[in-house]
mmCIF file of C-alpha atoms in Angstrom:
data_model
loop_
_atom_site.group_PDB
_atom_site.id
_atom_site.type_symbol
_atom_site.label_atom_id
_atom_site.label_comp_id
_atom_site.label_asym_id
_atom_site.label_seq_id
_atom_site.Cartn_x
_atom_site.Cartn_y
_atom_site.Cartn_z
ATOM 1 C CA HIS S 1 -65.060 76.195 12.574
ATOM 2 C CA ALA S 2 -64.047 73.220 10.498
ATOM 3 C CA LEU S 3 -62.803 70.171 12.395
ATOM 4 C CA PHE S 4 -60.363 67.912 10.620
ATOM 5 C CA LEU S 5 -59.738 64.436 12.015
ATOM 6 C CA LEU S 6 -56.451 62.922 11.003
ATOM 7 C CA PRO S 7 -56.787 59.266 9.985
ATOM 8 C CA ARG S 8 -55.325 56.773 12.432
ATOM 9 C CA ARG S 9 -52.223 55.004 11.173
ATOM 10 C CA LEU S 10 -53.094 51.453 10.303
ATOM 11 C CA THR S 11 -50.603 48.622 10.348
ATOM 12 C CA THR S 12 -51.155 46.268 7.465
ATOM 13 C CA HIS S 13 -50.444 42.541 7.463
ATOM 14 C CA ASN S 14 -47.481 43.032 5.101
ATOM 15 C CA GLN S 15 -45.932 45.678 7.399
ATOM 16 C CA THR S 16 -46.269 43.345 10.376
ATOM 17 C CA HIS S 17 -44.662 40.518 8.385
ATOM 18 C CA ARG S 18 -41.734 42.746 7.366
ATOM 19 C CA ARG S 19 -41.163 43.788 10.966
ATOM 20 C CA ARG S 20 -41.158 40.194 12.124
ATOM 21 C CA SER S 21 -38.798 39.166 9.305
ATOM 22 C CA ARG S 22 -36.302 41.770 10.496
ATOM 23 C CA LEU S 23 -36.177 40.159 13.932
ATOM 24 C CA THR S 24 -33.144 37.966 14.507
ATOM 25 C CA THR S 25 -33.904 34.261 14.757
ATOM 26 C CA MET S 26 -31.695 31.659 16.368
ATOM 27 C CA LYS S 27 -31.400 27.944 15.730
ATOM 28 C CA VAL S 28 -30.282 25.815 18.668
ATOM 29 C CA THR S 29 -29.092 22.233 18.192
ATOM 30 C CA LEU S 30 -28.536 19.763 21.020
ATOM 31 C CA ALA S 31 -26.384 16.791 19.985
ATOM 32 C CA THR S 32 -25.466 13.784 22.104
ATOM 33 C CA THR S 33 -23.284 10.797 21.288
ATOM 34 C CA SER S 34 -23.317 7.729 23.532
ATOM 35 C CA ALA S 35 -20.830 4.848 23.443
ATOM 36 C CA VAL S 36 -21.326 1.408 25.006
ATOM 37 C CA LYS S 37 -18.748 -1.358 25.449
ATOM 38 C CA THR S 38 -18.962 -4.602 27.364
ATOM 39 C CA ALA S 39 -17.115 -2.940 30.273
ATOM 40 C CA ASN S 40 -18.480 0.598 30.322
ATOM 41 C CA ALA S 41 -20.851 3.148 28.871
ATOM 42 C CA GLU S 42 -20.345 6.874 28.473
ATOM 43 C CA PHE S 43 -21.585 10.051 26.912
ATOM 44 C CA LYS S 44 -18.837 10.582 24.371
ATOM 45 C CA ASN S 45 -20.130 14.018 23.542
ATOM 46 C CA PHE S 46 -22.796 16.473 24.597
ATOM 47 C CA GLU S 47 -22.941 19.650 22.574
ATOM 48 C CA VAL S 48 -25.175 22.694 22.524
ATOM 49 C CA LYS S 49 -24.867 24.763 19.342
ATOM 50 C CA ALA S 50 -26.569 28.096 18.672
ATOM 51 C CA VAL S 51 -26.527 29.764 15.234
ATOM 52 C CA THR S 52 -27.870 33.189 14.284
ATOM 53 C CA SER S 53 -27.269 35.925 11.698
ATOM 54 C CA VAL S 54 -26.762 39.620 12.409
ATOM 55 C CA ARG S 55 -26.346 42.098 9.528
ATOM 56 C CA GLY S 56 -24.989 39.422 7.217
ATOM 57 C CA PHE S 57 -22.638 37.902 9.799
ATOM 58 C CA LYS S 58 -23.214 34.260 10.727
ATOM 59 C CA ILE S 59 -22.522 33.797 14.443
ATOM 60 C CA THR S 60 -22.107 30.355 15.987
ATOM 61 C CA ALA S 61 -21.561 29.460 19.643
ATOM 62 C CA ILE S 62 -20.793 25.916 20.811
ATOM 63 C CA ALA S 63 -20.697 24.666 24.405
ATOM 64 C CA LYS S 64 -19.385 21.206 25.346
ATOM 65 C CA PRO S 65 -19.812 20.359 29.039
ATOM 66 C CA ALA S 66 -17.891 17.497 30.642
ATOM 67 C CA THR S 67 -19.798 14.204 30.446
ATOM 68 C CA PRO S 68 -19.931 11.239 32.863
ATOM 69 C CA SER S 69 -19.256 7.554 32.219
ATOM 70 C CA LEU S 70 -20.564 4.346 33.765
ATOM 71 C CA SER S 71 -18.448 1.297 34.618
ATOM 72 C CA LEU S 72 -20.447 -1.923 34.299
ATOM 73 C CA ASN S 73 -18.251 -4.394 36.185
ATOM 74 C CA PRO S 74 -18.647 -3.388 38.957
ATOM 75 C CA VAL S 75 -21.352 -0.779 38.373
ATOM 76 C CA LYS S 76 -19.921 2.649 39.156
ATOM 77 C CA LEU S 77 -20.694 6.165 37.970
ATOM 78 C CA ASN S 78 -17.556 8.073 37.024
ATOM 79 C CA THR S 79 -17.890 11.839 36.947
ATOM 80 C CA LYS S 80 -15.451 14.371 35.599
ATOM 81 C CA PRO S 81 -14.576 17.762 37.106
ATOM 82 C CA SER S 82 -17.258 20.283 36.240
ATOM 83 C CA SER S 83 -16.102 22.164 33.157
ATOM 84 C CA VAL S 84 -17.451 23.543 29.884
ATOM 85 C CA GLU S 85 -15.527 24.035 26.652
ATOM 86 C CA VAL S 86 -16.861 27.074 24.806
ATOM 87 C CA ASN S 87 -16.063 27.914 21.168
ATOM 88 C CA ALA S 88 -17.466 30.579 18.863
ATOM 89 C CA GLU S 89 -17.347 31.450 15.161
ATOM 90 C CA VAL S 90 -18.109 34.603 13.221
ATOM 91 C CA GLY S 91 -18.234 34.392 9.429
ATOM 92 C CA LYS S 92 -19.087 36.519 6.434
ATOM 93 C CA ASP S 93 -18.196 36.457 2.722
ATOM 94 C CA ARG S 94 -15.999 33.311 2.891
ATOM 95 C CA VAL S 95 -14.020 34.615 5.892
ATOM 96 C CA THR S 96 -14.478 32.948 9.289
ATOM 97 C CA VAL S 97 -12.937 33.855 12.624
ATOM 98 C CA PHE S 98 -12.808 31.034 15.215
ATOM 99 C CA PHE S 99 -12.603 31.761 18.936
ATOM 100 C CA ASP S 100 -11.486 28.491 20.520
ATOM 101 C CA ASN S 101 -11.572 27.668 24.239
ATOM 102 C CA LEU S 102 -13.158 30.925 25.334
ATOM 103 C CA GLN S 103 -13.436 29.546 28.861
ATOM 104 C CA LYS S 104 -9.649 29.966 29.181
ATOM 105 C CA LEU S 105 -9.682 33.595 28.080
ATOM 106 C CA ALA S 106 -10.224 34.931 31.586
ATOM 107 C CA SER S 107 -7.671 32.643 33.285
ATOM 108 C CA ASP S 108 -4.908 32.573 30.647
ATOM 109 C CA LYS S 109 -5.554 36.128 29.417
ATOM 110 C CA LYS S 110 -4.667 35.089 25.875
ATOM 111 C CA PHE S 111 -6.711 36.209 22.885
ATOM 112 C CA ALA S 112 -5.556 34.066 19.979
ATOM 113 C CA PRO S 113 -8.257 33.374 17.372
ATOM 114 C CA ARG S 114 -8.032 31.385 14.163
ATOM 115 C CA VAL S 115 -8.822 33.112 10.887
ATOM 116 C CA LYS S 116 -9.802 31.183 7.768
ATOM 117 C CA ALA S 117 -10.465 32.601 4.296
ATOM 118 C CA GLU S 118 -11.705 30.744 1.207
ATOM 119 C CA GLN S 119 -11.566 31.804 -2.417
ATOM 120 C CA LYS S 120 -12.495 30.196 -5.738
ATOM 121 C CA VAL S 121 -9.890 30.539 -8.489
ATOM 122 C CA VAL S 122 -10.470 29.735 -12.165
ATOM 123 C CA VAL S 123 -7.423 28.499 -14.089
ATOM 124 C CA ALA S 124 -7.724 27.461 -17.753
ATOM 125 C CA GLY S 125 -11.465 27.114 -17.332
ATOM 126 C CA GLU S 126 -11.148 24.860 -14.274
ATOM 127 C CA THR S 127 -12.298 25.945 -10.803
ATOM 128 C CA PHE S 128 -10.023 25.465 -7.791
ATOM 129 C CA VAL S 129 -11.017 26.189 -4.189
ATOM 130 C CA VAL S 130 -8.181 27.715 -2.159
ATOM 131 C CA ASP S 131 -8.393 28.334 1.570
ATOM 132 C CA CYS S 132 -5.843 29.572 4.070
ATOM 133 C CA GLU S 133 -5.964 29.486 7.848
ATOM 134 C CA LEU S 134 -3.864 31.273 10.459
ATOM 135 C CA ALA S 135 -3.929 29.924 14.016
ATOM 136 C CA MET S 136 -2.253 32.477 16.245
ATOM 137 C CA LYS S 137 0.187 31.488 18.958
ATOM 138 C CA GLY S 138 -1.702 30.493 22.072
ATOM 139 C CA ASN S 139 -4.662 29.033 20.169
ATOM 140 C CA VAL S 140 -3.957 25.487 21.339
ATOM 141 C CA LYS S 141 -0.683 25.983 19.451
ATOM 142 C CA PRO S 142 2.816 26.767 20.778
ATOM 143 C CA SER S 143 3.474 29.033 17.794
ATOM 144 C CA ASP S 144 1.708 30.612 14.821
ATOM 145 C CA VAL S 145 0.497 27.898 12.439
ATOM 146 C CA ILE S 146 -0.437 28.567 8.807
ATOM 147 C CA THR S 147 -2.441 25.970 6.891
ATOM 148 C CA ALA S 148 -3.206 26.252 3.179
ATOM 149 C CA SER S 149 -5.197 23.861 1.029
ATOM 150 C CA VAL S 150 -6.178 23.588 -2.626
ATOM 151 C CA LYS S 151 -9.125 21.504 -3.833
ATOM 152 C CA GLY S 152 -9.021 20.821 -7.551
ATOM 153 C CA PRO S 153 -11.711 19.900 -10.083
ATOM 154 C CA LYS S 154 -12.828 16.305 -10.349
ATOM 155 C CA VAL S 155 -10.488 13.941 -12.174
ATOM 156 C CA GLY S 156 -12.278 11.697 -14.630
ATOM 157 C CA GLY S 157 -15.531 13.208 -13.449
ATOM 158 C CA LYS S 158 -15.419 11.200 -10.219
ATOM 159 C CA PHE S 159 -12.426 11.842 -7.957
ATOM 160 C CA THR S 160 -11.734 15.159 -6.211
ATOM 161 C CA PRO S 161 -8.063 15.826 -5.313
ATOM 162 C CA LYS S 162 -7.066 18.025 -2.405
ATOM 163 C CA ALA S 163 -3.639 19.058 -1.086
ATOM 164 C CA THR S 164 -3.095 20.621 2.339
ATOM 165 C CA TYR S 165 0.146 21.987 3.778
ATOM 166 C CA SER S 166 0.784 23.234 7.294
ATOM 167 C CA ASN S 167 3.941 24.479 8.988
ATOM 168 C CA GLY S 168 2.645 22.793 12.133
ATOM 169 C CA PRO S 169 2.788 19.119 13.154
ATOM 170 C CA LYS S 170 0.283 18.004 10.474
ATOM 171 C CA GLY S 171 2.691 18.762 7.642
ATOM 172 C CA LEU S 172 1.544 17.733 4.157
ATOM 173 C CA VAL S 173 -1.667 15.855 3.326
ATOM 174 C CA LEU S 174 -2.685 14.613 -0.133
ATOM 175 C CA ASN S 175 -6.241 13.383 -0.478
ATOM 176 C CA VAL S 176 -8.278 11.908 -3.343
ATOM 177 C CA ALA S 177 -11.925 10.925 -2.841
ATOM 178 C CA GLY S 178 -14.860 10.037 -5.038
ATOM 179 C CA ASP S 179 -17.632 7.599 -5.925
ATOM 180 C CA VAL S 180 -16.484 4.520 -7.820
ATOM 181 C CA THR S 181 -20.135 3.508 -8.255
ATOM 182 C CA THR S 182 -23.407 4.903 -6.945
ATOM 183 C CA ASP S 183 -22.996 2.666 -3.869
ATOM 184 C CA THR S 184 -19.233 2.737 -3.300
ATOM 185 C CA ASN S 185 -17.081 5.668 -2.189
ATOM 186 C CA VAL S 186 -13.282 5.469 -1.982
ATOM 187 C CA GLU S 187 -10.870 7.857 -0.282
ATOM 188 C CA LEU S 188 -7.063 7.635 -0.418
ATOM 189 C CA LYS S 189 -4.947 9.789 1.854
ATOM 190 C CA ALA S 190 -1.188 10.274 2.244
ATOM 191 C CA GLU S 191 0.060 12.219 5.272
ATOM 192 C CA HIS S 192 3.557 13.412 6.093
ATOM 193 C CA PHE S 193 4.233 14.392 9.718
ATOM 194 C CA PRO S 194 7.598 16.223 9.772
ATOM 195 C CA SER S 195 8.009 15.967 13.555
ATOM 196 C CA LYS S 196 7.040 12.291 13.844
ATOM 197 C CA PRO S 197 10.054 10.008 14.400
ATOM 198 C CA GLY S 198 10.521 6.706 12.620
ATOM 199 C CA ALA S 199 7.808 6.614 9.953
ATOM 200 C CA PRO S 200 6.678 10.194 9.335
ATOM 201 C CA THR S 201 4.623 9.258 6.254
ATOM 202 C CA GLN S 202 1.334 7.404 6.615
ATOM 203 C CA PHE S 203 -1.064 6.068 3.984
ATOM 204 C CA THR S 204 -4.765 5.490 4.643
ATOM 205 C CA GLY S 205 -7.516 4.001 2.509
ATOM 206 C CA ILE S 206 -11.230 4.345 3.299
ATOM 207 C CA VAL S 207 -14.011 2.457 1.525
ATOM 208 C CA THR S 208 -17.670 3.226 2.257
ATOM 209 C CA GLN S 209 -20.247 0.804 0.875
ATOM 210 C CA LYS S 210 -24.014 1.324 0.860
ATOM 211 C CA MET S 211 -25.976 -1.788 1.805
ATOM 212 C CA PRO S 212 -29.624 -2.902 1.757
ATOM 213 C CA GLU S 213 -32.074 -1.564 4.373
ATOM 214 C CA ASN S 214 -30.335 1.848 4.333
ATOM 215 C CA MET S 215 -27.270 0.412 6.028
ATOM 216 C CA LYS S 216 -23.690 1.477 5.359
ATOM 217 C CA CYS S 217 -20.343 -0.242 5.948
ATOM 218 C CA LYS S 218 -17.090 1.688 6.303
ATOM 219 C CA LEU S 219 -13.619 0.123 6.223
ATOM 220 C CA THR S 220 -10.535 2.152 7.180
ATOM 221 C CA LEU S 221 -7.050 0.688 6.674
ATOM 222 C CA LYS S 222 -3.618 2.247 7.231
ATOM 223 C CA ASP S 223 -0.344 1.103 5.730
ATOM 224 C CA ASP S 224 0.404 -1.093 8.787
ATOM 225 C CA LEU S 225 -2.986 -2.793 8.208
ATOM 226 C CA SER S 226 -4.480 -1.253 11.360
ATOM 227 C CA GLY S 227 -7.769 0.582 11.127
ATOM 228 C CA SER S 228 -11.434 -0.006 11.862
ATOM 229 C CA VAL S 229 -14.701 -1.455 10.565
ATOM 230 C CA GLU S 230 -17.970 0.417 11.069
ATOM 231 C CA LEU S 231 -21.541 -0.680 10.380
ATOM 232 C CA HIS S 232 -24.062 2.204 10.304
ATOM 233 C CA LYS S 233 -27.853 2.194 10.439
ATOM 234 C CA GLY S 234 -29.505 5.578 10.867
ATOM 235 C CA ASN S 235 -28.136 7.306 13.981
ATOM 236 C CA ALA S 236 -26.579 4.114 15.386
ATOM 237 C CA TRP S 237 -23.428 2.256 14.449
ATOM 238 C CA ILE S 238 -21.027 -0.439 15.617
ATOM 239 C CA GLU S 239 -17.306 0.249 15.481
ATOM 240 C CA ALA S 240 -14.601 -2.421 15.738
ATOM 241 C CA PRO S 241 -10.891 -1.475 15.699
ATOM 242 C CA ILE S 242 -8.364 -3.454 13.682
ATOM 243 C CA GLY S 243 -4.948 -3.962 15.285
ATOM 244 C CA ALA S 244 -1.547 -3.588 13.638
ATOM 245 C CA LYS S 245 -0.915 -6.165 10.888
ATOM 246 C CA GLY S 246 -4.644 -6.765 10.650
ATOM 247 C CA GLY S 247 -5.125 -8.126 14.152
ATOM 248 C CA PRO S 248 -8.798 -8.880 14.932
ATOM 249 C CA PRO S 249 -10.525 -6.791 17.623
ATOM 250 C CA ALA S 250 -11.205 -8.184 21.075
ATOM 251 C CA LEU S 251 -14.836 -8.320 22.192
ATOM 252 C CA GLY S 252 -14.194 -5.578 24.731
ATOM 253 C CA ASP S 253 -12.953 -3.238 22.006
ATOM 254 C CA VAL S 254 -16.175 -3.316 19.977
ATOM 255 C CA VAL S 255 -18.186 -0.134 20.557
ATOM 256 C CA PHE S 256 -21.874 0.555 19.987
ATOM 257 C CA LYS S 257 -22.503 4.263 19.374
ATOM 258 C CA PHE S 258 -25.682 6.276 19.059
ATOM 259 C CA LYS S 259 -26.102 9.918 18.099
ATOM 260 C CA LYS S 260 -29.230 12.004 18.609
ATOM 261 C CA THR S 261 -29.859 15.638 17.723
ATOM 262 C CA PHE S 262 -32.667 18.023 18.646
ATOM 263 C CA ASP S 263 -33.280 21.269 16.746
ATOM 264 C CA LEU S 264 -35.045 24.280 18.233
ATOM 265 C CA ASP S 265 -35.933 27.525 16.443
ATOM 266 C CA LEU S 266 -36.046 30.509 18.789
#
């Protein structure tokens, strides 16, 4: 009798690599922002963000737990009620669905996501980016809010115009931004708030200047001459508010901020 031995199935290195490549990976980012004044210090933000892809869908989950603060005169730790804000996003092919404040879904029993779609349109050889967003009633909004924006091609090769309209409280926003030189960026913004009494239209100018030693200075001024001055160096910066009519900041209003992020691949 003839005996035939079937060869054992061997797994090659390439097959193993393909199997591993099909496994879903997740990137987790921990971000913290601290703020210190002469009178207090606090964690302005603590955020845990997880991003993964499943069958072409990009899935993002963000958790923001309540953060404590510390009073310095006298020294006292101030804690907030234990709570976590949870948001999620699912996107594919220029369409993103936002699930805001998921922690309220069980208590409020309201499912009201935001949906945003983006599309490039070519007109007379020029490319425009058009996006539209629908925030359903109950999504931190008292009614359905539609927001549409159009970003045009650069004007003069430097400045990018953008117009945004919303039937909500934000109204109409016109924005032009670009680099005047390799070290100087300028942004001009006009906003019209239809529900704001008195002066519903507001103008803002922002100038960002690169400086030696990888430092950066940012000046923000509104039409009433209020605004802020920021001096950045790496992940740290100092922020000083400017009062109405250009009033100088008090020492207690100057804030030192520091942001740190940690990335983990799972």
